[in-house]
XYZ file of C-alpha atoms in Angstrom:
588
model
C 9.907 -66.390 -37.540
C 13.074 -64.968 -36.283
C 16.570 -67.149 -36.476
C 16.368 -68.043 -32.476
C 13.204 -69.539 -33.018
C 14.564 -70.918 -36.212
C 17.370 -72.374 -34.488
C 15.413 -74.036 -31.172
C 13.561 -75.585 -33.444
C 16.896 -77.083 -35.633
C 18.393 -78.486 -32.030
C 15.629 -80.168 -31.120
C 15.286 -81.707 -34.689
C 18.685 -82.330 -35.029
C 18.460 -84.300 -31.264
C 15.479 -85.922 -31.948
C 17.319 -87.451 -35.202
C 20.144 -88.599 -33.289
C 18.050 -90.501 -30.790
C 16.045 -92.291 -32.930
C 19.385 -92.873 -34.795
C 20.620 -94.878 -31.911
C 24.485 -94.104 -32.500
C 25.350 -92.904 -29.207
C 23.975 -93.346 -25.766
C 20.707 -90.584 -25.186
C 22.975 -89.045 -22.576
C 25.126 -88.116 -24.712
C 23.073 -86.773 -26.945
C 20.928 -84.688 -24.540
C 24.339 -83.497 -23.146
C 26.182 -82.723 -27.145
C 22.782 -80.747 -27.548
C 22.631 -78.552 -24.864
C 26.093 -77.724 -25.762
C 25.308 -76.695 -28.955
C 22.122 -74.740 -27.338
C 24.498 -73.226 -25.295
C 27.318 -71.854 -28.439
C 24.785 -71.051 -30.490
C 22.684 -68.887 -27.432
C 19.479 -70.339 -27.364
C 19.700 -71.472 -23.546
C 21.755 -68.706 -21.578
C 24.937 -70.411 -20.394
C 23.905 -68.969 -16.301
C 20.275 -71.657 -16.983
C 21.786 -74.175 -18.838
C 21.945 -76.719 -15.810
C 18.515 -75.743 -14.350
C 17.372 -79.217 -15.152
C 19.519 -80.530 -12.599
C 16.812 -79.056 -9.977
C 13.903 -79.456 -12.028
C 11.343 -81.736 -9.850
C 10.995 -84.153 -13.121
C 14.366 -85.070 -12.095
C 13.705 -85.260 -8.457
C 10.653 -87.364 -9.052
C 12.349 -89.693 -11.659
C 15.210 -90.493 -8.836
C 13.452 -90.674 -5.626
C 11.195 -92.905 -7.726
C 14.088 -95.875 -8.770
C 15.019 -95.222 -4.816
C 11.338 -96.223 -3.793
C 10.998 -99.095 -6.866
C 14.222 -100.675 -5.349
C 13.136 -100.637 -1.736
C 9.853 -102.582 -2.489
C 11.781 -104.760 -4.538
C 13.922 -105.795 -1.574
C 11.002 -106.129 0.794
C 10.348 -109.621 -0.390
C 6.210 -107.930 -0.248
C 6.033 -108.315 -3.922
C 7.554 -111.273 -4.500
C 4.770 -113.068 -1.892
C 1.825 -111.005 -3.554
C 3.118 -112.052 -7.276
C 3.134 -116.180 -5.778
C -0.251 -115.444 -4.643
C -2.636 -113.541 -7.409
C -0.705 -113.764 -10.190
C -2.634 -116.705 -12.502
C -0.194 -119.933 -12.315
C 0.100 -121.394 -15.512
C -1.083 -118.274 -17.547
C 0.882 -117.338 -20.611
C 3.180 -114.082 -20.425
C -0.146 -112.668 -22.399
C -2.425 -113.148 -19.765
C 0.346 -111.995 -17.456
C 0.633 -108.912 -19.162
C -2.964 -108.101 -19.525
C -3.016 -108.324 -15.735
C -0.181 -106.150 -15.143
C -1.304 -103.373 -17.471
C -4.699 -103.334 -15.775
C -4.010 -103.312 -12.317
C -1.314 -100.106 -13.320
C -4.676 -98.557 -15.203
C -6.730 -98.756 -12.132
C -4.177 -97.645 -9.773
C -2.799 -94.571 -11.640
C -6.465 -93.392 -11.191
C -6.406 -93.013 -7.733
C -2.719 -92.812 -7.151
C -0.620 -90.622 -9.179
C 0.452 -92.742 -11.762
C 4.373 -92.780 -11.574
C 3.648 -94.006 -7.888
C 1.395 -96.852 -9.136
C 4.305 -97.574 -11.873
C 6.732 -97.540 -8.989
C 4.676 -100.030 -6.876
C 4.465 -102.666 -9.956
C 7.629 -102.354 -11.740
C 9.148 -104.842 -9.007
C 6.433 -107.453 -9.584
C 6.646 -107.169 -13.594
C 10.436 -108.112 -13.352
C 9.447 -110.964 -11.533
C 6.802 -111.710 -13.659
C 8.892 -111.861 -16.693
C 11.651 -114.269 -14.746
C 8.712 -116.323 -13.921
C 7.497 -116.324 -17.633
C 11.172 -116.895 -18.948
C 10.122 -113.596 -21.222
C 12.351 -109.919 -21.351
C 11.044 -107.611 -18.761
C 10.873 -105.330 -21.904
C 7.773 -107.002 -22.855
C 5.637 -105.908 -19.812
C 7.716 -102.450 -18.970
C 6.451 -100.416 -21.743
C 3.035 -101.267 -21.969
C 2.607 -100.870 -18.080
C 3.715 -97.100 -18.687
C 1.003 -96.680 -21.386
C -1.128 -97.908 -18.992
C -0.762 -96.200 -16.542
C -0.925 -92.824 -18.664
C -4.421 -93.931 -19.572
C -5.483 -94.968 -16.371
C -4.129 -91.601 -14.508
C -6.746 -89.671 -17.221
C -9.670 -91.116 -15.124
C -9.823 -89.135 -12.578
C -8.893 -85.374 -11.692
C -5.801 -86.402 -9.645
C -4.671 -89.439 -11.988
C -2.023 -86.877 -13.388
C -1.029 -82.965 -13.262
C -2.844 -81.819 -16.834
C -6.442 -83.061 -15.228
C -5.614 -80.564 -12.563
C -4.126 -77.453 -14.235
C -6.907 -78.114 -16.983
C -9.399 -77.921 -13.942
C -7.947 -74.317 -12.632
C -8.112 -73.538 -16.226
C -12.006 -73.951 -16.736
C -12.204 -72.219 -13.029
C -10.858 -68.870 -14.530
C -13.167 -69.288 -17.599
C -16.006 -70.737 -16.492
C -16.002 -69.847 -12.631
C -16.488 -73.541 -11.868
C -13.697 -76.295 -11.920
C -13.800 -79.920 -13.467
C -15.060 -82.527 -10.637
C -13.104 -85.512 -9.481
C -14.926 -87.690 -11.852
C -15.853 -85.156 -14.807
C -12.805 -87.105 -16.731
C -14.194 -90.693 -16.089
C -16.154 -91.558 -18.905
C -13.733 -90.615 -21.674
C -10.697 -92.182 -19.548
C -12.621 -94.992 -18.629
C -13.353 -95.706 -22.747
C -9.392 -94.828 -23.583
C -8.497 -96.906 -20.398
C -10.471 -99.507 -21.552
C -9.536 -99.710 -25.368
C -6.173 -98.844 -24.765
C -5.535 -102.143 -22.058
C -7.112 -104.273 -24.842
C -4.846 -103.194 -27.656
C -1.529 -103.247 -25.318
C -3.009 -107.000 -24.835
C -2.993 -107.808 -28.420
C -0.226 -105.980 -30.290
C 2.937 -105.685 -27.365
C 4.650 -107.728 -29.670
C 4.979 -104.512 -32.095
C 7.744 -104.337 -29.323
C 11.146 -105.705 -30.006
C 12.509 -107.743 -27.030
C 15.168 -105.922 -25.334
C 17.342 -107.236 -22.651
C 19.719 -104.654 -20.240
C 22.996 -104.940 -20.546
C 23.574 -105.185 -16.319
C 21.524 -108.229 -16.560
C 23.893 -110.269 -19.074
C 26.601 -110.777 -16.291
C 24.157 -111.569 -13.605
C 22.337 -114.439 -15.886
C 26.767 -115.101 -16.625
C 27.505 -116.467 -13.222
C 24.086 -117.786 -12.241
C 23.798 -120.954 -9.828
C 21.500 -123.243 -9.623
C 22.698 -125.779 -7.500
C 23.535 -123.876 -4.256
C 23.322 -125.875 -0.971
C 21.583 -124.516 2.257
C 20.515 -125.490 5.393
C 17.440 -124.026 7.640
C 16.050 -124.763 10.842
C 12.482 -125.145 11.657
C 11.806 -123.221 15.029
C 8.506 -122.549 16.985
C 7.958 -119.179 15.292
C 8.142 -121.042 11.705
C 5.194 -121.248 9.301
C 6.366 -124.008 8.329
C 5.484 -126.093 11.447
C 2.871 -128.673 10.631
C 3.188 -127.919 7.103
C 4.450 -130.637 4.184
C 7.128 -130.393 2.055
C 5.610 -129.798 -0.939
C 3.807 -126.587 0.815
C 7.289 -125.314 1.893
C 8.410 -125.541 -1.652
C 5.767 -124.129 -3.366
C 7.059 -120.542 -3.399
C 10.341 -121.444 -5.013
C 8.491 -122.805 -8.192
C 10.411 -125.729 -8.682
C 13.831 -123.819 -8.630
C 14.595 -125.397 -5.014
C 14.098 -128.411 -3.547
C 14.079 -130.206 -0.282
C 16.845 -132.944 -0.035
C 17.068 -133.695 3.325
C 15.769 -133.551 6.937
C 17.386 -134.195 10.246
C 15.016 -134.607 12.986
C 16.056 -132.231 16.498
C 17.430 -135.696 17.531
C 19.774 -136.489 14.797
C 17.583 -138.749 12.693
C 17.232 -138.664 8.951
C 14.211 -138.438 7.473
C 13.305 -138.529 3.421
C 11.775 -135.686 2.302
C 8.502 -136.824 0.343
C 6.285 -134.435 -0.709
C 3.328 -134.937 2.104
C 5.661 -134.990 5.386
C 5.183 -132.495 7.804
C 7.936 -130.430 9.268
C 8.098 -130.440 12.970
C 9.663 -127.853 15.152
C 13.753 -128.450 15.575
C 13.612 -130.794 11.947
C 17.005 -129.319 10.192
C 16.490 -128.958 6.289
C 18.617 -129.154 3.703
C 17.301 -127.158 0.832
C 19.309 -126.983 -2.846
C 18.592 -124.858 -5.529
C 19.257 -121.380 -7.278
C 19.695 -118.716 -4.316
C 17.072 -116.667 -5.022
C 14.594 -119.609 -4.868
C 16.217 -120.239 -1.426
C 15.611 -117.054 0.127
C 12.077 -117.479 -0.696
C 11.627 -121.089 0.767
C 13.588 -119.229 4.131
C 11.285 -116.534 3.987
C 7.543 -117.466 3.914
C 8.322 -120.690 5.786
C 10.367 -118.646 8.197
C 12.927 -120.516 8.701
C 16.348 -120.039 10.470
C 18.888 -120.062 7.860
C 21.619 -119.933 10.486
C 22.441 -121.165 14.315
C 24.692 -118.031 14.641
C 23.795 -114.684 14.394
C 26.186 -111.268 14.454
C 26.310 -108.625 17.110
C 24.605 -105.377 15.944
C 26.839 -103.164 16.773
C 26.638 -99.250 15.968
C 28.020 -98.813 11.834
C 28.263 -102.843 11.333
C 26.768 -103.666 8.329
C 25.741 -107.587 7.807
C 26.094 -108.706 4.375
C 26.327 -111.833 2.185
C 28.645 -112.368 -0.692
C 29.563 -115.050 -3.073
C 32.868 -116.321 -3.589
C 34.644 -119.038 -5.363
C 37.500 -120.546 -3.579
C 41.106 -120.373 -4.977
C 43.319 -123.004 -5.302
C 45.472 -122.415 -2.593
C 42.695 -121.140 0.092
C 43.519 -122.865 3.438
C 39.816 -124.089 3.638
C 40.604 -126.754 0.928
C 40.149 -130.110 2.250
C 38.187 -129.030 5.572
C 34.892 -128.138 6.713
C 33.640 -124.259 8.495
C 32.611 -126.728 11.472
C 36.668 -127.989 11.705
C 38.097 -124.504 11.263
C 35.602 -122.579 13.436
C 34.766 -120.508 10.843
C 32.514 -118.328 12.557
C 34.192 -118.188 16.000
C 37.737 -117.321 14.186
C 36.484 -115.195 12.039
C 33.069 -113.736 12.197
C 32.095 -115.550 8.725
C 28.812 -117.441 8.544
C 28.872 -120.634 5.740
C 25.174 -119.756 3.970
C 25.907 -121.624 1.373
C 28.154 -123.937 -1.164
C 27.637 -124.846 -4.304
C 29.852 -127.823 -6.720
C 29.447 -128.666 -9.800
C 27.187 -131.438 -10.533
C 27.103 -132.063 -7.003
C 24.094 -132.555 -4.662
C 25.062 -132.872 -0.664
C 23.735 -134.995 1.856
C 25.509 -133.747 4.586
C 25.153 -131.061 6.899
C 26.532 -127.599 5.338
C 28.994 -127.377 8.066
C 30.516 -130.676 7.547
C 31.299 -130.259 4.301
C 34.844 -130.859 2.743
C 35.710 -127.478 1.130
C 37.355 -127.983 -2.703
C 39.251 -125.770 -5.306
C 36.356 -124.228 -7.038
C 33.697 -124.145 -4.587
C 31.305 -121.517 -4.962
C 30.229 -120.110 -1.524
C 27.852 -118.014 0.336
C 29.673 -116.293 3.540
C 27.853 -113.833 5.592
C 29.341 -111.093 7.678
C 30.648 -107.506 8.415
C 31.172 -105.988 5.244
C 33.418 -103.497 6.677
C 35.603 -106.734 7.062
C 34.458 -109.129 4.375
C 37.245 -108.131 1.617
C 40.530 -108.671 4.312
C 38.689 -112.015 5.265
C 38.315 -113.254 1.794
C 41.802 -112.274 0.798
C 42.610 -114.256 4.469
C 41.016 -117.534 3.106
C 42.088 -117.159 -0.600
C 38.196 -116.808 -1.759
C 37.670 -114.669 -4.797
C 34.500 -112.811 -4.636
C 32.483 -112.896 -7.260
C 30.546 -109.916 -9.810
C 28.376 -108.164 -7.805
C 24.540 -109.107 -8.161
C 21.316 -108.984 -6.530
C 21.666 -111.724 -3.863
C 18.918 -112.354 -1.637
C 20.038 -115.454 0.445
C 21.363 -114.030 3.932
C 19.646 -110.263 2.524
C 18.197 -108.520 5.906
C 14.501 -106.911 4.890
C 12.305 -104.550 6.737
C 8.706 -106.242 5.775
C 5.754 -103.719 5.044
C 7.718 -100.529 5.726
C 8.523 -99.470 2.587
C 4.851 -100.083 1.515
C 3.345 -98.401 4.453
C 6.219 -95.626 3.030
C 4.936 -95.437 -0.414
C 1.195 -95.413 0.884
C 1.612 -92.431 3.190
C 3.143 -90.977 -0.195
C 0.660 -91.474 -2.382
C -1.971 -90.431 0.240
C -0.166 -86.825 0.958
C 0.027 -86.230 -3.041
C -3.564 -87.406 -3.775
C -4.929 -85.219 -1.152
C -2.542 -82.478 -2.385
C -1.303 -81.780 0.831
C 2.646 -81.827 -0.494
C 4.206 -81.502 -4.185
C 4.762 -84.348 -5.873
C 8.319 -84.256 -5.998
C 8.525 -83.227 -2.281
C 6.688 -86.618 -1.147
C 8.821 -88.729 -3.895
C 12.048 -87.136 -2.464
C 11.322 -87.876 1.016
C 9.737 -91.138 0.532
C 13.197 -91.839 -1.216
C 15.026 -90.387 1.878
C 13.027 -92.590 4.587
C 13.444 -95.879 2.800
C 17.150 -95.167 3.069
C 17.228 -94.261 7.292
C 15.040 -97.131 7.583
C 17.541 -99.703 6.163
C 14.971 -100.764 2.867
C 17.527 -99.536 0.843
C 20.594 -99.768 2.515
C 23.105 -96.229 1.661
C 25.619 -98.175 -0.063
C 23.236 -99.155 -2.829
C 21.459 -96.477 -3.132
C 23.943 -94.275 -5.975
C 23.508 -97.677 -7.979
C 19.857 -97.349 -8.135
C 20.080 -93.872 -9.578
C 20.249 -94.299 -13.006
C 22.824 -91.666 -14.185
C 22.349 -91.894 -18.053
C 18.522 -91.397 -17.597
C 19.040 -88.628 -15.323
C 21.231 -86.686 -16.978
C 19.275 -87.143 -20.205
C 16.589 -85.236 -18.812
C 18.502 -82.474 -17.068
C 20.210 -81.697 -19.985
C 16.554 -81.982 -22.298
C 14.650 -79.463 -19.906
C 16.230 -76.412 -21.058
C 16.516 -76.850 -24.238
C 12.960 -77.853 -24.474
C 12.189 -74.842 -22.590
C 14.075 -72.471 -25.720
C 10.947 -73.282 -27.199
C 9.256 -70.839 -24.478
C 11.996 -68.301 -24.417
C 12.584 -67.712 -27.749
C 9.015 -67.242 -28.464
C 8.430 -70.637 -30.434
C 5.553 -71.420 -28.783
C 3.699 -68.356 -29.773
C 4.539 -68.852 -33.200
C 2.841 -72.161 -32.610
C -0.085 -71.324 -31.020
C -0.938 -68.520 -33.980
C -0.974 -71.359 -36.915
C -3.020 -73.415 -34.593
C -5.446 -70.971 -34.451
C -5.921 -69.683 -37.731
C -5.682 -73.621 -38.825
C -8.505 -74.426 -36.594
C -11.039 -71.626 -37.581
C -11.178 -72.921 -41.207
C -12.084 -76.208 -39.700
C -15.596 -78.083 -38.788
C -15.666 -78.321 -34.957
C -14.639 -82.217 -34.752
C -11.523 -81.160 -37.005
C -10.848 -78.343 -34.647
C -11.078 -80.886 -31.661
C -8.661 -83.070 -33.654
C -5.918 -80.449 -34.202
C -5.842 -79.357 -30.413
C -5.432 -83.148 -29.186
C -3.249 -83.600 -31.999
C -0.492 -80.901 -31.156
C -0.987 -81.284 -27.768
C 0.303 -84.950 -28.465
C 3.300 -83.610 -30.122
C 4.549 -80.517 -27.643
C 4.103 -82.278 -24.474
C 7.483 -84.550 -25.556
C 9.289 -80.680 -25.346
C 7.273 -78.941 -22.694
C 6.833 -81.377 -20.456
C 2.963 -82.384 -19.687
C 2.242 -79.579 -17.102
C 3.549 -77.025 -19.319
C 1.806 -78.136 -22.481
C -1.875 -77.313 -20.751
C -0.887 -73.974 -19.962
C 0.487 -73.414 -23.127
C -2.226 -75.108 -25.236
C -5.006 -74.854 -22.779
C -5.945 -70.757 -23.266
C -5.195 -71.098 -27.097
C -8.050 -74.129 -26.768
C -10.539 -71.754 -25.033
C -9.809 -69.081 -27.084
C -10.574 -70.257 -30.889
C -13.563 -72.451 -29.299
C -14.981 -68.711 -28.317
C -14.098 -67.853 -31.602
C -16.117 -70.155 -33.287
C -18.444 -69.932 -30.783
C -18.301 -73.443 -29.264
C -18.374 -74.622 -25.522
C -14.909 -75.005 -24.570
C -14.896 -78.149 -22.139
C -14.394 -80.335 -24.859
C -11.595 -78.096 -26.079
C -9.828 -78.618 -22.269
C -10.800 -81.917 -21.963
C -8.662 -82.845 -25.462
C -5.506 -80.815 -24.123
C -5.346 -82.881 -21.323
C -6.019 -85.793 -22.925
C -3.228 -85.273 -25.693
C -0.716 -83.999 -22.710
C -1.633 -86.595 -20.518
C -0.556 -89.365 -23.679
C 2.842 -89.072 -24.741
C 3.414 -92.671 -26.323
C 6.011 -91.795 -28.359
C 9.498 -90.936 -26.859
C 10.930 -91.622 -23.211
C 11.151 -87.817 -22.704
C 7.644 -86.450 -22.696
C 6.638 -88.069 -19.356
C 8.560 -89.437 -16.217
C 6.576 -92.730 -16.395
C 8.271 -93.635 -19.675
C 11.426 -92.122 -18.493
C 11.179 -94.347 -15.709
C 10.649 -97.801 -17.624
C 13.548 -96.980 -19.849
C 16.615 -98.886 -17.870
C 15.501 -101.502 -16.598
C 13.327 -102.441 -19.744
C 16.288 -101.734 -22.114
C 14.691 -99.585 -24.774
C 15.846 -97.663 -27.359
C 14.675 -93.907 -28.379
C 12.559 -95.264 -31.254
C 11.354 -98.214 -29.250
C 8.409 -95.907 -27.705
C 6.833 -94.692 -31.139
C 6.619 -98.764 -32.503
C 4.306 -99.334 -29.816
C 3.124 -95.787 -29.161
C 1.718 -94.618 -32.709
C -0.349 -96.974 -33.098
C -1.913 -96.295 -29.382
C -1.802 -92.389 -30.346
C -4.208 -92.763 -33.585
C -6.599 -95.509 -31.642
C -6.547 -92.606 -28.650
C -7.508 -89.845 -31.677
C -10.061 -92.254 -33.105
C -11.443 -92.801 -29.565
C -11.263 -89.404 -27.953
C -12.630 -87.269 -30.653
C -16.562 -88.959 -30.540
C -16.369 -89.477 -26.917
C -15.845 -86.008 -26.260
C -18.390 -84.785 -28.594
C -20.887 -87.319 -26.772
C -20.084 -86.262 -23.409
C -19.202 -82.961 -23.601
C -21.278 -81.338 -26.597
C -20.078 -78.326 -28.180
């Protein structure tokens, strides 16, 4: 070997080390190696930030775009309410999760059907009182197995298909892959059921000073109007969706009469509510009964953006001691009261009536042009930024119907992958489901650099003739072995290049040496393909190898060294597996 190969091979040792090391943050790792890549010439300084516009990238980013915007369309918080099991255990939960990603990644490509349930999982886990990290990873495992199903699950079914085309004259079918994917599918759900807990819990850092200032004791009011579906229903059905984290604690009737709210009355049309609880909770009791959370509504003018916040009042605000209804909040100053919240404190009067205090926690709604001059106006003190629903406009089933026309265009190949993510990303921005000022948030910066920085220094490994090198011990190795062993070694090292190579570029790398020494030996060489895209299609052992781990990595909270806890086992039981089922269904 000469000293450039050599030396690509020390970087990405060296790298590798440092991330499962954990010292410093993966960005800065990725970004200290290419550096060194760069002095020491194995990536030319002119391609060193080629990553940058690689679609991995693209796809990765438009993706945490589109997981945000069906996370604010309220669509998966209703379907989780509705199928997921009640009182199940986070086990159950989890065995659910991973199998619905399985079936959907083989149909849809799988960092879409990752995309779709990441949303729900986080829910899940609140629901469960559990670390998201504890669904996260095993959902992307899943849905790696499940997109090996089918020919358009994921990009090495369909390179490995062109593949046997040039060799054979005739491609892999849509369903050719099913009966070994189905088996791996299958075995792999049940183990990801049985041993997640090989997982450490992790917890993001962002979410520590969310859970820092939550409130649980927020008070609302809603109206019930003719358009409600909450007209006719009880109480206790209006509740349901905030699972006990909000609460009904009074009604006024349209003519002023107070009613107790036990669990079998039925709302009637014009009945006021007063509803207390944690804010999220809230929203959802607001939503699916659709309910009017507030008798005034803002013009919609052209660049006015209508947002809530939440504030604590100061000490020497000039709301202390009076009500929004006595200052004309709203008419003096655009500001709609959503909320209040005092500690230890539960309200039976109407939100507008009550007596502001020092240390009042509030929801105001308005133009958020104008919502820090106001605040300062009324000596409120807004609090850390968070995820608040209460007062949150939505757009419904548009980002699904987005992400649907997405997955559609890719499946049917009609655009690239990372062309369909990108503008999928773009349209749930100009359609308000993510609105533009949020958006830069979403994109996970650390992440994506990380992987700009990887791709060419991965790709050395292809410049400097590495791969070659590779290939040549692989086959020599393999024609010394029986043909079983032989299978082994080419789903083997296909497991271990496709964290450097990416998965597309590990088949066309490993796919002709696979054909190649099984004409050699003379043996039938679908198995052969069939294991390379098996072993590029299951990278369960760093974030780097595949965009669906990539993707779980933030919000799940994982370290470098998480994956392979969780993923080495899964890699020998996919060996074990793969090996006999391809010799049974594809004899050699």
């Amino acid at each position: 070997m000469r000293m450039d190969q050599w030396l690509s091979l020390l970087v990405i040792a060296l790298m590798m080390a440092a991330f499962v090391w954990g010292r410093y943050r993966h960005d800065v790792v990725a970004a200290g190696s290419l550096l060194v890549a760069i002095v020491i010439g194995i990536v030319p300084a002119k391609e060193a930030f080629s990553g940058f516009a690689d679609d991995i990238v693209i796809i990765v980013a438009s993706a945490l775009v589109v997981s945000a915007a069906i996370s604010r369309s309220g669509i998966m918080d209703i379907a989780l309410r509705r199928f997921s099991p009640e009182k199940s255990g986070p086990r159950a939960r989890l065995i659910l999760l991973v199998g619905i990603v399985a079936v959907l990644s083989a149909f849809i490509k799988n960092i879409g059907a990752l995309a779709i349930m990441i949303p729900v999982a986080i829910q899940m886990a609140r629901k469960s009182g559990v670390s998201p990290s504890m669904f996260l990873m095993p959902m992307a495992f899943a849905s790696l197995l499940g997109g090996l199903m089918t020919q358009i699950g994921t990009s090495p079914n369909i390179i490995v298909s062109r593949v046997r085309e040039e060799i054979t004259g005739q491609p892999f079918t849509m369903f050719d892959y099913t009966p070994v994917g189905a088996a791996l599918a299958l075995v792999g759900v049940v183990f990801l059921g049985i041993f997640y807990k090989l997982l450490p819990e992790r917890v993001r850092e962002e979410t520590s000073m969310d859970e820092a200032v939550k409130i649980n004791n927020y008070t609302t009011e809603a109206r019930v109007v003719a358009s409600s579906a909450a007209v006719g229903k009880s109480i206790s059905w209006l509740q349901k969706p905030a699972g006990g984290d909000a609460m009904v604690t009074g009604i006024i009737s349209e003519g002023g009469a107070r009613r107790t709210p036990l669990p079998d009355m039925s709302l009637k049309e014009g009945d006021l509510l007063i509803i207390e609880g944690e804010q999220a909770a809230l929203d959802r009791i607001v939503t699916e009964g659709k309910l009017r959370l507030s008798e005034r509504t803002h013009d919609t003018e052209k660049g006015k953006v209508i947002n809530a916040v939440e504030a604590i009042v100061g000490e020497h605000s000039p709301l202390i001691g009076l009500s929004a209804k006595e200052v004309a909040l709203f008419e003096s100053t655009g500001l709609n009261l959503l909320a209040v919240s005092r500690r230890d404190m539960r309200f039976t009067e109407r939100l507008g009536e009550i007596k502001i205090r020092n240390g009042d926690v509030v929801v105001l709604q308005g133009d958020l042009q104008k919502l820090p001059d106001l605040l300062r106006e009324w000596g409120c003190l807004p609090l850390v930024a968070r995820d608040l629903k209460l007062g949150r406009a939505r757009n419904g089933l548009i980002p699904i119907l987005i992400l649907a026309a997405t997955m559609v265009a890719t499946a049917l190949g009609a655009v690239p992958v990372a062309t369909a993510f990108f503008a999928a990303a773009f349209l749930m921005v100009v359609t308000g489901s993510v609105p533009l000022r949020e958006v830069y948030g979403h994109l996970d910066a650390p992440i994506l650099i990380m992987l700009a920085a990887l791709i060419p220094i991965s790709d050395s490994l292809r410049t400097t003739g590495t791969t070659d090198v590779i290939a040549d011990l692989l086959s020599r190795t393999a024609e010394v072995l029986p043909p079983y062993g032989a299978l082994a070694l080419i789903l083997v090292a296909a497991m271990a290049v496709t964290p450097f190579l990416n998965n597309a570029a590990t088949v066309l790398v490993m796919a002709p040496i696979a054909a190649t020494f099984a004409e050699k030996l003379g043996l039938q060489p679908d198995a052969f393909l069939m294991a390379v895209a098996i072993g590029a299609g299951c990278d369960f052992l760093t974030p780097i190898g595949h965009q669906c781990n990539t993707l779980v990595m933030a919000p799940g909270g994982y370290r470098f060294g998480d994956y392979a806890r969780l993923g080495l086992p899964l890699s020998i039981i996919v060996l074990l597996v793969s090996v006999p089922m391809l010799l049974l269904v594809w004899p050699i």
